[in-house]
Coordinates of C-alpha atoms and ligand atoms in Angstrom, one line a residue:
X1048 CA 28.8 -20.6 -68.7
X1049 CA 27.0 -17.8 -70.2
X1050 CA 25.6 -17.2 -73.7
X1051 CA 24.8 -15.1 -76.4
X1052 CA 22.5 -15.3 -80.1
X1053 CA 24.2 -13.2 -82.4
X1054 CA 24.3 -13.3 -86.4
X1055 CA 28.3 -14.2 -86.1
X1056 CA 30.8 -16.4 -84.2
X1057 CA 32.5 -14.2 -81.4
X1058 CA 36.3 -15.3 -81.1
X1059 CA 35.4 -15.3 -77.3
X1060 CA 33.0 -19.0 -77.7
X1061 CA 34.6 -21.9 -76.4
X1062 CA 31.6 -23.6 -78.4
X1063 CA 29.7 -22.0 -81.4
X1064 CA 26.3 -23.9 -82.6
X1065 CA 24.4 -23.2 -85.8
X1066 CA 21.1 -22.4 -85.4
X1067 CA 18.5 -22.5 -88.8
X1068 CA 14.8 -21.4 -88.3
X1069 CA 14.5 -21.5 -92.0
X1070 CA 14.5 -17.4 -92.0
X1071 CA 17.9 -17.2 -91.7
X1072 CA 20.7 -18.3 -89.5
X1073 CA 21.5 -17.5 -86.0
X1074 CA 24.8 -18.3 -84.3
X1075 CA 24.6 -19.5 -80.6
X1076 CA 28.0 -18.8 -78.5
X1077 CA 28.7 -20.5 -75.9
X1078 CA 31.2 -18.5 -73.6
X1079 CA 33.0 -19.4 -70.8
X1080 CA 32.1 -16.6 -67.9
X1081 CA 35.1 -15.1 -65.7
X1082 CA 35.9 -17.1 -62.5
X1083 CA 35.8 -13.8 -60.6
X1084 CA 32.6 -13.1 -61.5
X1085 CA 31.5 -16.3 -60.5
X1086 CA 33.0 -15.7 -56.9
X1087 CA 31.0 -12.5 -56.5
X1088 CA 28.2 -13.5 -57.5
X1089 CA 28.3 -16.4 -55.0
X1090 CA 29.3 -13.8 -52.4
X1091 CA 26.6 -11.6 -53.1
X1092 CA 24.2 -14.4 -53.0
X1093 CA 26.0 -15.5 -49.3
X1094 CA 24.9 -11.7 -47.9
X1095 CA 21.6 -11.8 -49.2
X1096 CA 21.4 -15.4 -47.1
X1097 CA 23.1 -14.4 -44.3
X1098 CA 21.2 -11.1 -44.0
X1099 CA 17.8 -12.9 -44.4
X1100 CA 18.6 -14.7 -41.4
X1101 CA 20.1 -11.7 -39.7
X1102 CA 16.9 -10.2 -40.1
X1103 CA 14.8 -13.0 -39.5
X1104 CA 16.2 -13.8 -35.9
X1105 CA 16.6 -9.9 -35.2
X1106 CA 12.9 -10.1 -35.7
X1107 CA 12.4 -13.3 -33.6
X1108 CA 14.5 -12.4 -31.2
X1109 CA 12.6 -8.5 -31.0
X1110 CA 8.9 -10.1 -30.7
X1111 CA 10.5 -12.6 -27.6
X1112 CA 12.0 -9.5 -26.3
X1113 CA 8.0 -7.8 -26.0
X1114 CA 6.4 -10.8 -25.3
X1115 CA 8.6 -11.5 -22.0
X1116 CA 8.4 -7.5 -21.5
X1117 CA 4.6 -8.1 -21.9
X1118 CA 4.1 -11.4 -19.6
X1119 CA 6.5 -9.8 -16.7
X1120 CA 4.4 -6.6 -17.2
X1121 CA 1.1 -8.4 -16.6
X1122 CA 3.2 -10.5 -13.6
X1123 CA 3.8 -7.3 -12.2
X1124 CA 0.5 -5.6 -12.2
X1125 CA -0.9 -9.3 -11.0
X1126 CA 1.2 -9.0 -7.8
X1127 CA 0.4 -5.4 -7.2
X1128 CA -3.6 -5.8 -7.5
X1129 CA -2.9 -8.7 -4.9
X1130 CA -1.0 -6.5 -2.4
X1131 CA -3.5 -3.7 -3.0
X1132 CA -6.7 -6.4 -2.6
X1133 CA -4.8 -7.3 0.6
X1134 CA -3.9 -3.8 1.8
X1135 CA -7.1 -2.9 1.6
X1136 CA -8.9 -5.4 3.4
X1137 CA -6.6 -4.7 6.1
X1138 CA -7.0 -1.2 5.8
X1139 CA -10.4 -1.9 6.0
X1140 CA -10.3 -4.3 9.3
X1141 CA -8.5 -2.1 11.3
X1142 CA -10.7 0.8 11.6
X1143 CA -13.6 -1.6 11.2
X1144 CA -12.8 -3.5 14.7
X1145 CA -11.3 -0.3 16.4
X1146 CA -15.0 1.4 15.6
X1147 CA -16.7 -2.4 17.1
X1148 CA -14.8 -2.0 20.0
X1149 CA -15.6 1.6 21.0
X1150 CA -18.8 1.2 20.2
X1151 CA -19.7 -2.1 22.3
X1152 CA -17.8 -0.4 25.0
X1153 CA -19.6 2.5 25.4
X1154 CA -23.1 0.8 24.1
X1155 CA -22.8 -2.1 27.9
X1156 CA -21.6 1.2 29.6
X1157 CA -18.1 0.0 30.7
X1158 CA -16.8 3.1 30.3
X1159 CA -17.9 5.5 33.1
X1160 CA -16.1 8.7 32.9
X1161 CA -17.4 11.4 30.9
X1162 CA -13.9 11.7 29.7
X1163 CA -13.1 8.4 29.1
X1164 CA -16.6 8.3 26.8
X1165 CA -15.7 11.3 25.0
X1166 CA -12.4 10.0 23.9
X1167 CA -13.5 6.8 22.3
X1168 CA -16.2 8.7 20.6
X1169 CA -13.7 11.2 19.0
X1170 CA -12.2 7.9 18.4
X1171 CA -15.0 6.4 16.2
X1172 CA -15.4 9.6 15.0
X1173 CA -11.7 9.6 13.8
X1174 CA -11.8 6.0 12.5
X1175 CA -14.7 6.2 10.1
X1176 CA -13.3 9.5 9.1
X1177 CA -10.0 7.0 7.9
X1178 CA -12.5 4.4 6.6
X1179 CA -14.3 7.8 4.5
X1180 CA -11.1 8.9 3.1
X1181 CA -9.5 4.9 1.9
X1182 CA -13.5 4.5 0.6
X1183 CA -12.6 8.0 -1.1
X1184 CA -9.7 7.0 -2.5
X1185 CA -10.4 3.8 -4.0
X1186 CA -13.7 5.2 -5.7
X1187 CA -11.8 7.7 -7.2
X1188 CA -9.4 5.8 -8.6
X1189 CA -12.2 3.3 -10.2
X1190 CA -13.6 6.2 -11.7
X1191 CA -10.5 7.5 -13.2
X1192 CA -9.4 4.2 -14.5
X1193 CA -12.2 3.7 -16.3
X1194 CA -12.6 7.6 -17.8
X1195 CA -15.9 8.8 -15.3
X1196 CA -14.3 11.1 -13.1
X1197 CA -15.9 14.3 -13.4
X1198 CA -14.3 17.2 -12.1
X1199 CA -15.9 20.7 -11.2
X1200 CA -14.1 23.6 -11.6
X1201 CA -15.3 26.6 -9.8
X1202 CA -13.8 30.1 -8.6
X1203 CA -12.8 30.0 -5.3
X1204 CA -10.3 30.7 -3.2
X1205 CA -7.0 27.9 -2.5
X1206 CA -6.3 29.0 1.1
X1207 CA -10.2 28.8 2.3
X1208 CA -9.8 25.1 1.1
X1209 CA -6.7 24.6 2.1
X1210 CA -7.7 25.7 5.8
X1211 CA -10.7 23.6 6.2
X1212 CA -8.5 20.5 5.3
X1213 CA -5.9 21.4 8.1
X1214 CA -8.8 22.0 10.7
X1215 CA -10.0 18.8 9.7
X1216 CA -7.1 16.9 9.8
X1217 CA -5.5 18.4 13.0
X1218 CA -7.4 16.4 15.8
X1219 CA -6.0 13.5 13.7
X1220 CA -2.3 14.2 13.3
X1221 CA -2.3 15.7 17.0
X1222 CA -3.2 12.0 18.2
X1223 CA -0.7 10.9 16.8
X1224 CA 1.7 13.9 18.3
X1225 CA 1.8 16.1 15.3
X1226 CA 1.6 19.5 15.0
X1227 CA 0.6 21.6 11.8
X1228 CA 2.1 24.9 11.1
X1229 CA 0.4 27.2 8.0
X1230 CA 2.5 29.4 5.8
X1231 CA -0.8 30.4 3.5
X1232 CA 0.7 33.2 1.2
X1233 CA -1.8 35.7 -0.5
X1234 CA -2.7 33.4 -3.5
X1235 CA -5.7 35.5 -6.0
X1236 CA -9.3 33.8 -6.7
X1237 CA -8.9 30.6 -9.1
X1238 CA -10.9 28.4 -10.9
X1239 CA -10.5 24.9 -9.3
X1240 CA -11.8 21.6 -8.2
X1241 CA -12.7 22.1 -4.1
X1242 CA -13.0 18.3 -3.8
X1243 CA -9.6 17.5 -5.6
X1244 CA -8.1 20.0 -3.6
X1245 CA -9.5 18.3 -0.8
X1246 CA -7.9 15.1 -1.3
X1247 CA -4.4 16.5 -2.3
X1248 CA -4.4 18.0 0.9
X1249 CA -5.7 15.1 2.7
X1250 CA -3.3 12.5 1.4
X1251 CA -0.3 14.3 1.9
X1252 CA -1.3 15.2 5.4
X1253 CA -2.3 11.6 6.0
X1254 CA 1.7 10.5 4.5
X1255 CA 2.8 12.5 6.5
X1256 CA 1.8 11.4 10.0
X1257 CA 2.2 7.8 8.8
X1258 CA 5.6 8.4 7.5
X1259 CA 7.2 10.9 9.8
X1260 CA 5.4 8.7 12.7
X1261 CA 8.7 7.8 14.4
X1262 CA 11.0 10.6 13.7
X1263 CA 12.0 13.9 16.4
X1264 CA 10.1 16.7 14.9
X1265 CA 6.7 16.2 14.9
X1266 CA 5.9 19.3 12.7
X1267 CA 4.2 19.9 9.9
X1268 CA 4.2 22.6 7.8
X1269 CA 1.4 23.2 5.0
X1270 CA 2.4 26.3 2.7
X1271 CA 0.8 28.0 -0.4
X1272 CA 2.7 30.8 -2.3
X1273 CA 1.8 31.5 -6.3
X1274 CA 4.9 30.6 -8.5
X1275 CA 5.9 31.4 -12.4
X1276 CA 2.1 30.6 -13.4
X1277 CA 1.2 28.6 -10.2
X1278 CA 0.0 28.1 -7.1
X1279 CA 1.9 25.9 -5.0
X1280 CA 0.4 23.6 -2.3
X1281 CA 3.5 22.1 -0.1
X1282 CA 3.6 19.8 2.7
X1283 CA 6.8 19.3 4.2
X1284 CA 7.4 16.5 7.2
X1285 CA 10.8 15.6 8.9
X1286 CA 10.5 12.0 9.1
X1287 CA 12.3 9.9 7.1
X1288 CA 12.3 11.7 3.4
X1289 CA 11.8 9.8 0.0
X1290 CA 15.1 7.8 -1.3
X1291 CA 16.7 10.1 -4.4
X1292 CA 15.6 6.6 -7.2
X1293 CA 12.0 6.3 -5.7
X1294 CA 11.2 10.2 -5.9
X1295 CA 9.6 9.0 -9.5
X1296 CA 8.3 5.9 -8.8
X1297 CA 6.0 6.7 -5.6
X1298 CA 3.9 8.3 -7.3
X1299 CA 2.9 5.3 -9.8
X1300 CA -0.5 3.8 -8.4
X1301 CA 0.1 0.5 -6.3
X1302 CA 4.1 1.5 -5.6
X1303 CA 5.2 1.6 -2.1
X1304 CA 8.9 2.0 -0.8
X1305 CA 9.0 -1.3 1.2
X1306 CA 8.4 -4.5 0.5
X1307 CA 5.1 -5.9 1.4
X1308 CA 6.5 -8.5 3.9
X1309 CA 8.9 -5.8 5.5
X1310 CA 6.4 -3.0 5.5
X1311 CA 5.5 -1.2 9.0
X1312 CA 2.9 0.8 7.8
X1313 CA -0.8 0.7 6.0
X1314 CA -1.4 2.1 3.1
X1315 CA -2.7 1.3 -0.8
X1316 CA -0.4 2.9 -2.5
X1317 CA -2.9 4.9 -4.2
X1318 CA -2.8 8.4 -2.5
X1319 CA 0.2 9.7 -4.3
X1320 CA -1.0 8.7 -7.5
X1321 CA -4.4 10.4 -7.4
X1322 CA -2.1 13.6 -6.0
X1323 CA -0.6 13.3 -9.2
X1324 CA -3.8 12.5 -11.4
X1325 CA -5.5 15.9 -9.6
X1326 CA -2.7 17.6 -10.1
X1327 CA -2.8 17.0 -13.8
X1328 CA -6.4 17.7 -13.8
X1329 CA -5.3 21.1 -13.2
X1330 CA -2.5 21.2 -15.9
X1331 CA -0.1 21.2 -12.8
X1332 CA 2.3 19.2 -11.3
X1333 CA 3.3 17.4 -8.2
X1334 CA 7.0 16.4 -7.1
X1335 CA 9.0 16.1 -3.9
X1336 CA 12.2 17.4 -2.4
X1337 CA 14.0 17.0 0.5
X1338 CA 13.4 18.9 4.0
X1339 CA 16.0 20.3 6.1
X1340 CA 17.6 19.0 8.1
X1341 CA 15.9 15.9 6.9
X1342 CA 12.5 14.9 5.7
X1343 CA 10.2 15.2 2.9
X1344 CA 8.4 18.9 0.9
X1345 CA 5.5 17.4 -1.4
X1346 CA 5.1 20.2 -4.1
X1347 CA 2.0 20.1 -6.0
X1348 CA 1.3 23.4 -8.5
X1349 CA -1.8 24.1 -9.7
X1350 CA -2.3 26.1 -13.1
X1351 CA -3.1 29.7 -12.8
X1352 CA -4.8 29.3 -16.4
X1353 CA -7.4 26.7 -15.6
X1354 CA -10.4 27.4 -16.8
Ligands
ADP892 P1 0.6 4.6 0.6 O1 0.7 5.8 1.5 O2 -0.8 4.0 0.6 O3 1.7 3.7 0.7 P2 1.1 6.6 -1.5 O4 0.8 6.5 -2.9 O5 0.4 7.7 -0.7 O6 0.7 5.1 -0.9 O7 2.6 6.7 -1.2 C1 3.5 5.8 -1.9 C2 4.8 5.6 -1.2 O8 5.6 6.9 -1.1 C3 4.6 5.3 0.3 O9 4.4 3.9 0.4 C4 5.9 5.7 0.9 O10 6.9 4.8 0.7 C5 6.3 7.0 0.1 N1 5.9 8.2 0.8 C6 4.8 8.9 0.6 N2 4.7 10.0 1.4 C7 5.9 10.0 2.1 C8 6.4 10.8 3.2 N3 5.8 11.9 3.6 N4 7.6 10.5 3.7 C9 8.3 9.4 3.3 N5 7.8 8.5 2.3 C10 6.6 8.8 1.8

């Protein structure tokens, strides 16, 4: 029913009423509306409920989307503090009782020969180096997680620090039956951070004698060259290589290939990440490619414009 005040009956009213104010009259008409009307206004009025509720759920529905995204999120990075809290204490025990046992050894003198001696000092030597560099690590991650790190960028020269890395690292990877190869190409004077540098180098050299442990070729091969704008630092190994889907993943702090009950070597799962967080430093970039016949080429480039 719909209606209308006019000042004359409309041939349309199915009722027409009177109305007298005293200032004159007014005719009320009551009309009859069309049915079809009636049905599309109903259905219009069905969308608008329907699509309230559409949107309503869509929006419940989206914030129980996050919040599961959110609490497996925090599960995640619960379980991956854990492993790291527990990779690092036994990163930290074995080196620990390997240095204890030299050093009790030699300190009662049980070990008599000169040669003998020698070796487990080179041995302590080699284990606190390990304990310097996890210690390293892990402080340098604290710092950069919570904005201190401070880097110093000076001129210098990539191979020198490159060199000093391999000398220092050799005695370690040869113990373990390595050998490292240099390919340093003629790279000119850059501004960069030694101690970064440092510890790009040290990590991947460290990967790859814990990685490449088991396989055939014991080489290693450390290369710099400068590239469209960079220079590249590459370490390439012939163990196993990195799996096509983790090439991204490894180098996400905490991630490790294996499984932590499966895993057959040590590690924080750290060192790849700070490769990566260095790299940045020096608007660069690290990635990884396969070796042939098989094993792994860790690329980082460092800007040529730094600085
Ligand atoms: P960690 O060595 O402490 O496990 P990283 O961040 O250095 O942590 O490395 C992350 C993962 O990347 C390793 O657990 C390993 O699975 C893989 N990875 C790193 N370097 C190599 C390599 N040279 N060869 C094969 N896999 C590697």
């Amino acid at each position: 029913m719909g209606f209308e005040l006019s000042k004359t009956e409309s041939d349309q009213a199915v009722y027409t009423a009177i109305l007298d104010f005293g200032f004159g009259d007014l005719i009320l008409n009551l009309m009859e509306i069309d049915p079809g009307w009636i049905g599309h206004k109903v259905r219009w009025l069905y969308g608008w409920y329907f699509g309230t509720i559409a949107i309503v759920v869509l929006a419940v529905g989206l914030g129980l989307v996050s919040l599961w995204h959110g609490a497996w999120q925090q599960v995640r990075l619960a379980r991956q503090k854990d492993d790291f809290i527990s990779a690092v204490s036994h990163e930290l025990r074995t080196p620990l009782t390997s240095i204890r046992m030299y050093a009790e050894m030699l300190e009662k003198g049980w070990v008599r020969s000169g040669e003998k001696q020698g070796r487990y000092h080179g041995s302590i030597r080699q284990e606190s180096e390990r304990l310097s560099r996890l210690i390293e690590n892990v402080l340098d991650f604290s710092r950069i997680q919570r904005g201190r790190k401070r880097y110093h960028f000076t001129l210098g020269d990539i191979n020198t620090a490159v060199s000093q890395v391999v000398e220092m690292m050799r005695p370690y990877a040869s113990q373990h039956g390595f050998a490292i190869q240099t390919d340093l190409g003629s790279l000119a004077p850059t501004t960069f951070d030694k101690d970064a540098v440092t510890q790009i180098v040290v990590n991947l050299l460290d990967n790859a004698v814990k990685f490449a442990r088991s396989s055939q070729d014991k080489t290693i091969i450390v290369r710099t060259k400068a590239q469209d704008g960079y220079n590249l630092i590459e370490v390439e190994d012939h163990g196993p290589g990195v799996p096509h889907a983790e090439r991204r993943r490894i180098f996400e702090e905490f991630y490790r290939v294996e499984a932590e009950s499966t895993r057959q070597t040590t590690g924080t799962g750290l060192g790849l990440a700070l490769v990566q967080r260095f790299a940045l430093a020096h608007q660069g970039f690290v990635r990884v490619t396969e070796a042939k016949p098989q094993g792994a080429i860790f690329t980082v480039g460092l800007s040529l414009q730094m600085g």
